[in-house]
Amino acid sequence: MYFTFLPPMCVSYLFLSCMHCCHRFDVVGLVRALAMINAIEVMNKSPLLTDVNITLGYKILDSCSDVNTAMRATEDIIEQANCHTGSNTTTCSQPVMAVVGSSISEISIAIARQLTLKMIPQISYSSTAAILSDKSRFPSFMRTIPNDKYQTAAMVSLLSTYGWNWVGIITTDGDYGKSALDNFMSQASEKGICVAFRSILPQSVSSQDVDSAITQTAKIILQNPKAQVIVSFAKPTHMKYLYQELKNQILNAGQDMKSMRRVWVASDSWSSSRSVKGNLTLNDIGHVMGFTFKSGDLSSFNEYLSKLEAAWQDYEGHNPFLQELYVQLKSIKSSGDTELVYKAVKTLKEYTQPNTILGVEMAVSALAKAVASICQSRDCKKPGTVQPWELQVDFILRNKSYAFDRNGDINLGYDVTMWRSDGDTKIYVQDIVAEFHIDINNFTYTNYSTTQQFLDNIFSKCSNSCVPGEFKKTVEGQHTCCYECINCTENYYSNKKDMDRCLACDTNVEWSPEGSSSCIPKKTLFFAWKDGFAVVLLTFCALGILMALLVSGLFLHQRGTPIVKAAGGPLNQVILFSLVMSYISAMLFVGQPNSLQCKARQVLFGISFTLCVSCILVKTLQILLAFQFNPELQEVLRRLYQPYVIVSICVALQVATCICWLVHKSPFNYIIRNPTTLLEDCHEGSYLAFGVMLGYIALLAFVCFICAFKGRKLPQQYNEAKFITFSMLLYLISWLLFIPVYVTTSGVYLPAVEMVVILISNYGILSCHFFPKCYIILFKKEQNTKSAFRKNLYEYSSKNKDSIWVCGSSVTDQWCSSQHSTISASSISVPGANPVNPTPMTNCRDRSSCTSLHRELMTRHCLRRSISV
């Protein structure tokens, strides 16, 4: 059974005298052919074939790296297959069961179309064009390597890992180059990588246009200094010419050779080639990262080369390619046979590519496994016996299992290598620094520190990276990789580099200043207990409660004395209790608001202060009833005057208002969302109800003020009217000032405004109503007696002679109506005071009768009031 092997051991050039003449011996192609021979010999000796008595043969044809040459060779294979279909087959040579090759995708595509006509299986060890995985077009093609779709994906992943998003790409105009370019462009676009330039070189290095294309490519590279990373799918010869052209242009321009340095991402087509260096050093070129196929064990092939060196004459006689290598070496240096053989084998070892050797060995192993299985039941000497899909079998090579996928590919992944320099001239491939796994589309670094050392400082971007807090703004018509960095606006942020847009903060609970990389939680504010101003106000509240309780205890202890009875007796305790409640309501304005607190603070203040003002109103009416009204009206009002009923009615009206408020639209806690803070406060629910509550208290206070103002000239011990007037005036003024401040002000200290007004009102009542009494009780005890009260009343009566009612002299023949005004003991609660007999005033018609009634009166006046105590 014969297999055909198509390695490109020569390079073709176009001459006028011949269509395609092979020229310049390719050692790499010879190494691949020797690997093929060794693999077949190993398999022929293996139990897999010896057990079934099958031996593999081979026929090696040189493609000269040329499509036409390879197609002519393939045509010969097809003619041999046709020969066996005729009547006379005696002159036909052994038919070819399968073809191994080629290493170049363009050649593999061309011959695959020919082999498909006869369904002759083809297995390539190095052709990576993605189009070859299309079974509808190439049903007889298989390969032992991944297609370029995975290689370009690995390249894009590598570029993305290092943040290189502005790269150049060099490829060829053949099927391989076009396929690689299309795959790379689509995959790079998905990762946000832009192509700064694309340079497409002629596929054939013998093309007349190759020189101009190389020159133009070198110019483009030097004109794009920001593209520090270049991905190349070109051939080794292309890269060699390109490096030399770059050097020439830089030297001609008088520039430093450092401007030539780039990071070159090499495809499998040239990543392991040593010929690209020419006369340059790696210091001139820059860094080369190459993608290669998975490497195998070279022990078998190295053993074969050792045998070759030991028995060179035997091998050379059967292999014309070895003869040509020997002749070339002999022409270069005149040496003995032994030295030339050593030099030849050394050259073969230097050009050995472990990844390609593995691919060749897998191809032969797959064929051997299929032949051993099929040819036991069929006559494999006939053409077309083995169909392409029958070769897609699982096989074992060196105790490791391999399998083709449904596209006829074996996807082992890639090794990533870096070139390094040893001295100034020698370049060789470094140990593997990473592995790319196709199944997970990710890298595993085996020597990460080395790559970091060389590549971390490489910057290949059109624009500088946008730091967190900025976003990319591209200019219309430019690449998306060329952009400006704009700060995120207020309440927007970006937390990663090179973000396309800023993310919005949740403005309900977060905020951010301009150019922010994160959102800041809004600070929750309220009138807190630990606030300095709150501590001061709470101290005044506590002090007010303490003083109210002390005054209550003092008044309770002195409840039988004239000053306490004259001040209102039991009503004092009610007023003091209401003040304590009012102080407590003021304390509810401090702290983090909650629903119950918001409802309780206004209602508690409204009811408690209404109770306080109602009691003061009763006291004011009591004084007026005693001193200001005429006897007839006084009698009527005294019947209607019921202190506790009046207080109850006044308080009941306020309670009804508060109940309606709580039922229909009660106060509630809510959050005011400011740009950078969250202010927790109480909403009054219905501002109308809130206004009615305060207005009702103000109405009672105003009535108290009017009534107290009328009685401001009463005796000193009874003169609460002055203090009531002042306290009510203080209340009205403070609350009138509170209203515009409350309406126009917002913030954390708004509750403190109302709290201050409440304290002013409470302290005004406490100071005006109770402190003077406490002063008399504690320090003027002589004035807190019954006799002192009688004396005070008498002095008041004597001092007010100028306030009596008079009748003018012009009133003749008329009577001055007799009036009686009485200050009763029950009205002022002076204990044990016996009424003094009133001195009635008689009617008078003229001056003589008036003067006889009261000697001290001035003439032409008549006194018309009597006082009874």
JSON list of C-alpha atoms in Angstrom, two decimals, residues 223-397:
[
{"chain": "A", "resi": 223, "resn": "GLN", "atom": "CA", "xyz": [4.32, 55.53, 9.68]},
{"chain": "A", "resi": 224, "resn": "ASN", "atom": "CA", "xyz": [2.30, 53.92, 12.50]},
{"chain": "A", "resi": 225, "resn": "PRO", "atom": "CA", "xyz": [4.55, 54.13, 15.57]},
{"chain": "A", "resi": 226, "resn": "LYS", "atom": "CA", "xyz": [1.58, 53.68, 17.91]},
{"chain": "A", "resi": 227, "resn": "ALA", "atom": "CA", "xyz": [0.99, 50.20, 16.51]},
{"chain": "A", "resi": 228, "resn": "GLN", "atom": "CA", "xyz": [3.75, 48.52, 18.47]},
{"chain": "A", "resi": 229, "resn": "VAL", "atom": "CA", "xyz": [2.25, 45.04, 17.95]},
{"chain": "A", "resi": 230, "resn": "ILE", "atom": "CA", "xyz": [2.08, 43.44, 14.49]},
{"chain": "A", "resi": 231, "resn": "VAL", "atom": "CA", "xyz": [0.35, 40.15, 13.74]},
{"chain": "A", "resi": 232, "resn": "SER", "atom": "CA", "xyz": [1.80, 38.31, 10.74]},
{"chain": "A", "resi": 233, "resn": "PHE", "atom": "CA", "xyz": [0.46, 35.35, 8.76]},
{"chain": "A", "resi": 234, "resn": "ALA", "atom": "CA", "xyz": [3.13, 35.75, 6.08]},
{"chain": "A", "resi": 235, "resn": "LYS", "atom": "CA", "xyz": [5.67, 33.19, 4.96]},
{"chain": "A", "resi": 236, "resn": "PRO", "atom": "CA", "xyz": [9.18, 33.05, 6.44]},
{"chain": "A", "resi": 237, "resn": "THR", "atom": "CA", "xyz": [10.67, 34.44, 3.24]},
{"chain": "A", "resi": 238, "resn": "HIS", "atom": "CA", "xyz": [8.25, 37.39, 3.32]},
{"chain": "A", "resi": 239, "resn": "MET", "atom": "CA", "xyz": [9.29, 38.20, 6.87]},
{"chain": "A", "resi": 240, "resn": "LYS", "atom": "CA", "xyz": [12.97, 37.93, 6.04]},
{"chain": "A", "resi": 241, "resn": "TYR", "atom": "CA", "xyz": [12.61, 40.42, 3.18]},
{"chain": "A", "resi": 242, "resn": "LEU", "atom": "CA", "xyz": [10.42, 42.70, 5.31]},
{"chain": "A", "resi": 243, "resn": "TYR", "atom": "CA", "xyz": [12.93, 42.90, 8.16]},
{"chain": "A", "resi": 244, "resn": "GLN", "atom": "CA", "xyz": [15.69, 43.74, 5.73]},
{"chain": "A", "resi": 245, "resn": "GLU", "atom": "CA", "xyz": [13.58, 46.43, 4.07]},
{"chain": "A", "resi": 246, "resn": "LEU", "atom": "CA", "xyz": [12.73, 47.99, 7.44]},
{"chain": "A", "resi": 247, "resn": "LYS", "atom": "CA", "xyz": [16.41, 48.16, 8.27]},
{"chain": "A", "resi": 248, "resn": "ASN", "atom": "CA", "xyz": [17.25, 49.79, 4.95]},
{"chain": "A", "resi": 249, "resn": "GLN", "atom": "CA", "xyz": [14.54, 52.45, 5.24]},
{"chain": "A", "resi": 250, "resn": "ILE", "atom": "CA", "xyz": [15.51, 53.32, 8.81]},
{"chain": "A", "resi": 251, "resn": "LEU", "atom": "CA", "xyz": [19.19, 53.65, 7.96]},
{"chain": "A", "resi": 252, "resn": "ASN", "atom": "CA", "xyz": [18.42, 55.70, 4.84]},
{"chain": "A", "resi": 253, "resn": "ALA", "atom": "CA", "xyz": [16.32, 58.05, 6.96]},
{"chain": "A", "resi": 254, "resn": "GLY", "atom": "CA", "xyz": [19.15, 58.41, 9.47]},
{"chain": "A", "resi": 255, "resn": "GLN", "atom": "CA", "xyz": [17.02, 57.05, 12.31]},
{"chain": "A", "resi": 256, "resn": "ASP", "atom": "CA", "xyz": [17.94, 54.84, 15.22]},
{"chain": "A", "resi": 257, "resn": "MET", "atom": "CA", "xyz": [17.39, 51.11, 14.76]},
{"chain": "A", "resi": 258, "resn": "LYS", "atom": "CA", "xyz": [15.29, 51.18, 17.92]},
{"chain": "A", "resi": 259, "resn": "SER", "atom": "CA", "xyz": [12.43, 52.62, 15.86]},
{"chain": "A", "resi": 260, "resn": "MET", "atom": "CA", "xyz": [12.19, 49.25, 14.10]},
{"chain": "A", "resi": 261, "resn": "ARG", "atom": "CA", "xyz": [11.45, 47.32, 17.25]},
{"chain": "A", "resi": 262, "resn": "ARG", "atom": "CA", "xyz": [7.97, 45.84, 17.54]},
{"chain": "A", "resi": 263, "resn": "VAL", "atom": "CA", "xyz": [6.21, 42.94, 19.17]},
{"chain": "A", "resi": 264, "resn": "TRP", "atom": "CA", "xyz": [5.72, 40.45, 16.33]},
{"chain": "A", "resi": 265, "resn": "VAL", "atom": "CA", "xyz": [2.95, 37.90, 16.85]},
{"chain": "A", "resi": 266, "resn": "ALA", "atom": "CA", "xyz": [3.91, 35.07, 14.52]},
{"chain": "A", "resi": 267, "resn": "SER", "atom": "CA", "xyz": [1.52, 32.52, 13.11]},
{"chain": "A", "resi": 268, "resn": "ASP", "atom": "CA", "xyz": [2.48, 28.87, 12.78]},
{"chain": "A", "resi": 269, "resn": "SER", "atom": "CA", "xyz": [3.68, 29.57, 9.23]},
{"chain": "A", "resi": 270, "resn": "TRP", "atom": "CA", "xyz": [6.90, 31.23, 10.43]},
{"chain": "A", "resi": 271, "resn": "SER", "atom": "CA", "xyz": [6.95, 31.13, 14.23]},
{"chain": "A", "resi": 272, "resn": "SER", "atom": "CA", "xyz": [9.59, 28.37, 14.26]},
{"chain": "A", "resi": 273, "resn": "SER", "atom": "CA", "xyz": [11.58, 29.47, 11.22]},
{"chain": "A", "resi": 274, "resn": "ARG", "atom": "CA", "xyz": [15.18, 30.47, 11.75]},
{"chain": "A", "resi": 275, "resn": "SER", "atom": "CA", "xyz": [15.67, 31.86, 8.29]},
{"chain": "A", "resi": 276, "resn": "VAL", "atom": "CA", "xyz": [13.74, 35.10, 8.93]},
{"chain": "A", "resi": 277, "resn": "LYS", "atom": "CA", "xyz": [16.57, 36.69, 10.89]},
{"chain": "A", "resi": 278, "resn": "GLY", "atom": "CA", "xyz": [18.83, 37.31, 7.91]},
{"chain": "A", "resi": 279, "resn": "ASN", "atom": "CA", "xyz": [21.71, 39.45, 9.14]},
{"chain": "A", "resi": 280, "resn": "LEU", "atom": "CA", "xyz": [19.62, 41.09, 11.91]},
{"chain": "A", "resi": 281, "resn": "THR", "atom": "CA", "xyz": [19.62, 40.45, 15.62]},
{"chain": "A", "resi": 282, "resn": "LEU", "atom": "CA", "xyz": [16.67, 40.08, 17.94]},
{"chain": "A", "resi": 283, "resn": "ASN", "atom": "CA", "xyz": [17.68, 43.41, 19.47]},
{"chain": "A", "resi": 284, "resn": "ASP", "atom": "CA", "xyz": [16.90, 44.99, 16.09]},
{"chain": "A", "resi": 285, "resn": "ILE", "atom": "CA", "xyz": [13.65, 43.14, 15.49]},
{"chain": "A", "resi": 286, "resn": "GLY", "atom": "CA", "xyz": [12.12, 43.44, 18.97]},
{"chain": "A", "resi": 287, "resn": "HIS", "atom": "CA", "xyz": [10.09, 40.65, 20.60]},
{"chain": "A", "resi": 288, "resn": "VAL", "atom": "CA", "xyz": [8.66, 37.69, 18.70]},
{"chain": "A", "resi": 289, "resn": "MET", "atom": "CA", "xyz": [5.82, 35.67, 20.19]},
{"chain": "A", "resi": 290, "resn": "GLY", "atom": "CA", "xyz": [5.04, 32.62, 18.10]},
{"chain": "A", "resi": 291, "resn": "PHE", "atom": "CA", "xyz": [2.09, 30.26, 17.96]},
{"chain": "A", "resi": 292, "resn": "THR", "atom": "CA", "xyz": [3.09, 26.69, 17.24]},
{"chain": "A", "resi": 293, "resn": "PHE", "atom": "CA", "xyz": [1.29, 23.39, 17.24]},
{"chain": "A", "resi": 294, "resn": "LYS", "atom": "CA", "xyz": [1.70, 21.02, 20.13]},
{"chain": "A", "resi": 295, "resn": "SER", "atom": "CA", "xyz": [5.10, 19.38, 20.21]},
{"chain": "A", "resi": 296, "resn": "GLY", "atom": "CA", "xyz": [5.73, 15.68, 20.49]},
{"chain": "A", "resi": 297, "resn": "ASP", "atom": "CA", "xyz": [8.45, 13.32, 21.61]},
{"chain": "A", "resi": 298, "resn": "LEU", "atom": "CA", "xyz": [11.46, 13.51, 19.27]},
{"chain": "A", "resi": 299, "resn": "SER", "atom": "CA", "xyz": [13.24, 10.45, 20.66]},
{"chain": "A", "resi": 300, "resn": "SER", "atom": "CA", "xyz": [12.22, 8.23, 17.74]},
{"chain": "A", "resi": 301, "resn": "PHE", "atom": "CA", "xyz": [13.21, 10.77, 15.09]},
{"chain": "A", "resi": 302, "resn": "ASN", "atom": "CA", "xyz": [16.50, 11.60, 16.82]},
{"chain": "A", "resi": 303, "resn": "GLU", "atom": "CA", "xyz": [17.29, 7.90, 16.89]},
{"chain": "A", "resi": 304, "resn": "TYR", "atom": "CA", "xyz": [16.57, 7.75, 13.18]},
{"chain": "A", "resi": 305, "resn": "LEU", "atom": "CA", "xyz": [18.96, 10.66, 12.53]},
{"chain": "A", "resi": 306, "resn": "SER", "atom": "CA", "xyz": [21.64, 8.90, 14.54]},
{"chain": "A", "resi": 307, "resn": "LYS", "atom": "CA", "xyz": [21.22, 5.80, 12.36]},
{"chain": "A", "resi": 308, "resn": "LEU", "atom": "CA", "xyz": [21.34, 8.06, 9.34]},
{"chain": "A", "resi": 309, "resn": "GLU", "atom": "CA", "xyz": [24.67, 9.50, 10.45]},
{"chain": "A", "resi": 310, "resn": "ALA", "atom": "CA", "xyz": [26.08, 6.07, 11.12]},
{"chain": "A", "resi": 311, "resn": "ALA", "atom": "CA", "xyz": [25.00, 4.63, 7.74]},
{"chain": "A", "resi": 312, "resn": "TRP", "atom": "CA", "xyz": [24.88, 7.70, 5.56]},
{"chain": "A", "resi": 313, "resn": "GLN", "atom": "CA", "xyz": [25.97, 5.96, 2.40]},
{"chain": "A", "resi": 314, "resn": "ASP", "atom": "CA", "xyz": [23.19, 3.40, 2.62]},
{"chain": "A", "resi": 315, "resn": "TYR", "atom": "CA", "xyz": [20.46, 6.02, 3.15]},
{"chain": "A", "resi": 316, "resn": "GLU", "atom": "CA", "xyz": [21.89, 8.48, 0.67]},
{"chain": "A", "resi": 317, "resn": "GLY", "atom": "CA", "xyz": [21.80, 5.96, -2.13]},
{"chain": "A", "resi": 318, "resn": "HIS", "atom": "CA", "xyz": [18.03, 5.61, -1.92]},
{"chain": "A", "resi": 319, "resn": "ASN", "atom": "CA", "xyz": [17.21, 9.25, -1.18]},
{"chain": "A", "resi": 320, "resn": "PRO", "atom": "CA", "xyz": [18.03, 11.85, -3.87]},
{"chain": "A", "resi": 321, "resn": "PHE", "atom": "CA", "xyz": [17.20, 14.68, -1.47]},
{"chain": "A", "resi": 322, "resn": "LEU", "atom": "CA", "xyz": [19.92, 13.56, 0.93]},
{"chain": "A", "resi": 323, "resn": "GLN", "atom": "CA", "xyz": [22.28, 13.46, -2.01]},
{"chain": "A", "resi": 324, "resn": "GLU", "atom": "CA", "xyz": [21.41, 17.08, -2.90]},
{"chain": "A", "resi": 325, "resn": "LEU", "atom": "CA", "xyz": [21.95, 18.19, 0.72]},
{"chain": "A", "resi": 326, "resn": "TYR", "atom": "CA", "xyz": [25.33, 16.47, 0.73]},
{"chain": "A", "resi": 327, "resn": "VAL", "atom": "CA", "xyz": [26.33, 18.15, -2.53]},
{"chain": "A", "resi": 328, "resn": "GLN", "atom": "CA", "xyz": [25.30, 21.59, -1.28]},
{"chain": "A", "resi": 329, "resn": "LEU", "atom": "CA", "xyz": [27.31, 21.21, 1.92]},
{"chain": "A", "resi": 330, "resn": "LYS", "atom": "CA", "xyz": [30.31, 19.95, -0.02]},
{"chain": "A", "resi": 331, "resn": "SER", "atom": "CA", "xyz": [30.18, 22.95, -2.33]},
{"chain": "A", "resi": 332, "resn": "ILE", "atom": "CA", "xyz": [30.21, 25.33, 0.58]},
{"chain": "A", "resi": 333, "resn": "LYS", "atom": "CA", "xyz": [33.07, 23.78, 2.49]},
{"chain": "A", "resi": 334, "resn": "SER", "atom": "CA", "xyz": [35.61, 21.26, 1.32]},
{"chain": "A", "resi": 335, "resn": "SER", "atom": "CA", "xyz": [35.84, 18.63, 4.02]},
{"chain": "A", "resi": 336, "resn": "GLY", "atom": "CA", "xyz": [36.07, 14.92, 4.46]},
{"chain": "A", "resi": 337, "resn": "ASP", "atom": "CA", "xyz": [33.07, 12.65, 4.12]},
{"chain": "A", "resi": 338, "resn": "THR", "atom": "CA", "xyz": [32.80, 12.02, 7.84]},
{"chain": "A", "resi": 339, "resn": "GLU", "atom": "CA", "xyz": [32.80, 15.71, 8.64]},
{"chain": "A", "resi": 340, "resn": "LEU", "atom": "CA", "xyz": [30.27, 16.43, 5.88]},
{"chain": "A", "resi": 341, "resn": "VAL", "atom": "CA", "xyz": [27.97, 13.71, 7.15]},
{"chain": "A", "resi": 342, "resn": "TYR", "atom": "CA", "xyz": [28.22, 15.11, 10.66]},
{"chain": "A", "resi": 343, "resn": "LYS", "atom": "CA", "xyz": [27.49, 18.59, 9.31]},
{"chain": "A", "resi": 344, "resn": "ALA", "atom": "CA", "xyz": [24.49, 17.30, 7.33]},
{"chain": "A", "resi": 345, "resn": "VAL", "atom": "CA", "xyz": [22.93, 15.54, 10.32]},
{"chain": "A", "resi": 346, "resn": "LYS", "atom": "CA", "xyz": [23.58, 18.57, 12.51]},
{"chain": "A", "resi": 347, "resn": "THR", "atom": "CA", "xyz": [21.84, 20.77, 9.97]},
{"chain": "A", "resi": 348, "resn": "LEU", "atom": "CA", "xyz": [18.87, 18.42, 9.92]},
{"chain": "A", "resi": 349, "resn": "LYS", "atom": "CA", "xyz": [18.61, 18.55, 13.72]},
{"chain": "A", "resi": 350, "resn": "GLU", "atom": "CA", "xyz": [18.81, 22.35, 13.73]},
{"chain": "A", "resi": 351, "resn": "TYR", "atom": "CA", "xyz": [15.86, 22.60, 11.34]},
{"chain": "A", "resi": 352, "resn": "THR", "atom": "CA", "xyz": [13.78, 20.02, 13.13]},
{"chain": "A", "resi": 353, "resn": "GLN", "atom": "CA", "xyz": [10.40, 21.38, 14.22]},
{"chain": "A", "resi": 354, "resn": "PRO", "atom": "CA", "xyz": [8.94, 19.21, 17.02]},
{"chain": "A", "resi": 355, "resn": "ASN", "atom": "CA", "xyz": [5.38, 20.32, 16.34]},
{"chain": "A", "resi": 356, "resn": "THR", "atom": "CA", "xyz": [5.53, 19.36, 12.66]},
{"chain": "A", "resi": 357, "resn": "ILE", "atom": "CA", "xyz": [7.15, 16.01, 13.45]},
{"chain": "A", "resi": 358, "resn": "LEU", "atom": "CA", "xyz": [4.23, 15.18, 15.75]},
{"chain": "A", "resi": 359, "resn": "GLY", "atom": "CA", "xyz": [1.74, 16.11, 13.02]},
{"chain": "A", "resi": 360, "resn": "VAL", "atom": "CA", "xyz": [3.44, 13.84, 10.49]},
{"chain": "A", "resi": 361, "resn": "GLU", "atom": "CA", "xyz": [3.59, 10.94, 12.97]},
{"chain": "A", "resi": 362, "resn": "MET", "atom": "CA", "xyz": [-0.12, 11.34, 13.83]},
{"chain": "A", "resi": 363, "resn": "ALA", "atom": "CA", "xyz": [-1.05, 11.31, 10.14]},
{"chain": "A", "resi": 364, "resn": "VAL", "atom": "CA", "xyz": [0.83, 8.05, 9.57]},
{"chain": "A", "resi": 365, "resn": "SER", "atom": "CA", "xyz": [-0.59, 6.51, 12.76]},
{"chain": "A", "resi": 366, "resn": "ALA", "atom": "CA", "xyz": [-4.14, 7.36, 11.71]},
{"chain": "A", "resi": 367, "resn": "LEU", "atom": "CA", "xyz": [-3.57, 5.78, 8.27]},
{"chain": "A", "resi": 368, "resn": "ALA", "atom": "CA", "xyz": [-2.02, 2.67, 9.81]},
{"chain": "A", "resi": 369, "resn": "LYS", "atom": "CA", "xyz": [-4.91, 2.22, 12.22]},
{"chain": "A", "resi": 370, "resn": "ALA", "atom": "CA", "xyz": [-7.48, 2.57, 9.41]},
{"chain": "A", "resi": 371, "resn": "VAL", "atom": "CA", "xyz": [-5.60, 0.24, 7.07]},
{"chain": "A", "resi": 372, "resn": "ALA", "atom": "CA", "xyz": [-5.20, -2.42, 9.76]},
{"chain": "A", "resi": 373, "resn": "SER", "atom": "CA", "xyz": [-8.94, -2.34, 10.34]},
{"chain": "A", "resi": 374, "resn": "ILE", "atom": "CA", "xyz": [-10.21, -2.07, 6.76]},
{"chain": "A", "resi": 375, "resn": "CYS", "atom": "CA", "xyz": [-7.77, -4.12, 4.74]},
{"chain": "A", "resi": 376, "resn": "GLN", "atom": "CA", "xyz": [-8.44, -7.34, 6.62]},
{"chain": "A", "resi": 377, "resn": "SER", "atom": "CA", "xyz": [-11.77, -7.64, 4.84]},
{"chain": "A", "resi": 378, "resn": "ARG", "atom": "CA", "xyz": [-11.10, -5.75, 1.61]},
{"chain": "A", "resi": 379, "resn": "ASP", "atom": "CA", "xyz": [-8.59, -5.76, -1.20]},
{"chain": "A", "resi": 380, "resn": "CYS", "atom": "CA", "xyz": [-6.81, -2.50, -0.51]},
{"chain": "A", "resi": 381, "resn": "LYS", "atom": "CA", "xyz": [-4.72, -2.85, -3.69]},
{"chain": "A", "resi": 382, "resn": "LYS", "atom": "CA", "xyz": [-7.67, -1.58, -5.66]},
{"chain": "A", "resi": 383, "resn": "PRO", "atom": "CA", "xyz": [-8.15, 2.21, -5.86]},
{"chain": "A", "resi": 384, "resn": "GLY", "atom": "CA", "xyz": [-11.04, 3.67, -3.90]},
{"chain": "A", "resi": 385, "resn": "THR", "atom": "CA", "xyz": [-11.07, 0.85, -1.38]},
{"chain": "A", "resi": 386, "resn": "VAL", "atom": "CA", "xyz": [-10.57, 3.21, 1.57]},
{"chain": "A", "resi": 387, "resn": "GLN", "atom": "CA", "xyz": [-13.01, 6.11, 1.79]},
{"chain": "A", "resi": 388, "resn": "PRO", "atom": "CA", "xyz": [-11.97, 9.39, 3.46]},
{"chain": "A", "resi": 389, "resn": "TRP", "atom": "CA", "xyz": [-14.44, 9.19, 6.31]},
{"chain": "A", "resi": 390, "resn": "GLU", "atom": "CA", "xyz": [-13.14, 5.72, 7.21]},
{"chain": "A", "resi": 391, "resn": "LEU", "atom": "CA", "xyz": [-9.83, 7.30, 8.19]},
{"chain": "A", "resi": 392, "resn": "GLN", "atom": "CA", "xyz": [-11.48, 9.38, 10.92]},
{"chain": "A", "resi": 393, "resn": "VAL", "atom": "CA", "xyz": [-10.70, 6.82, 13.58]},
{"chain": "A", "resi": 394, "resn": "ASP", "atom": "CA", "xyz": [-9.39, 7.07, 17.11]},
{"chain": "A", "resi": 395, "resn": "PHE", "atom": "CA", "xyz": [-5.75, 6.02, 17.32]},
{"chain": "A", "resi": 396, "resn": "ILE", "atom": "CA", "xyz": [-2.98, 5.78, 19.90]},
{"chain": "A", "resi": 397, "resn": "LEU", "atom": "CA", "xyz": [0.49, 7.24, 19.55]}
]
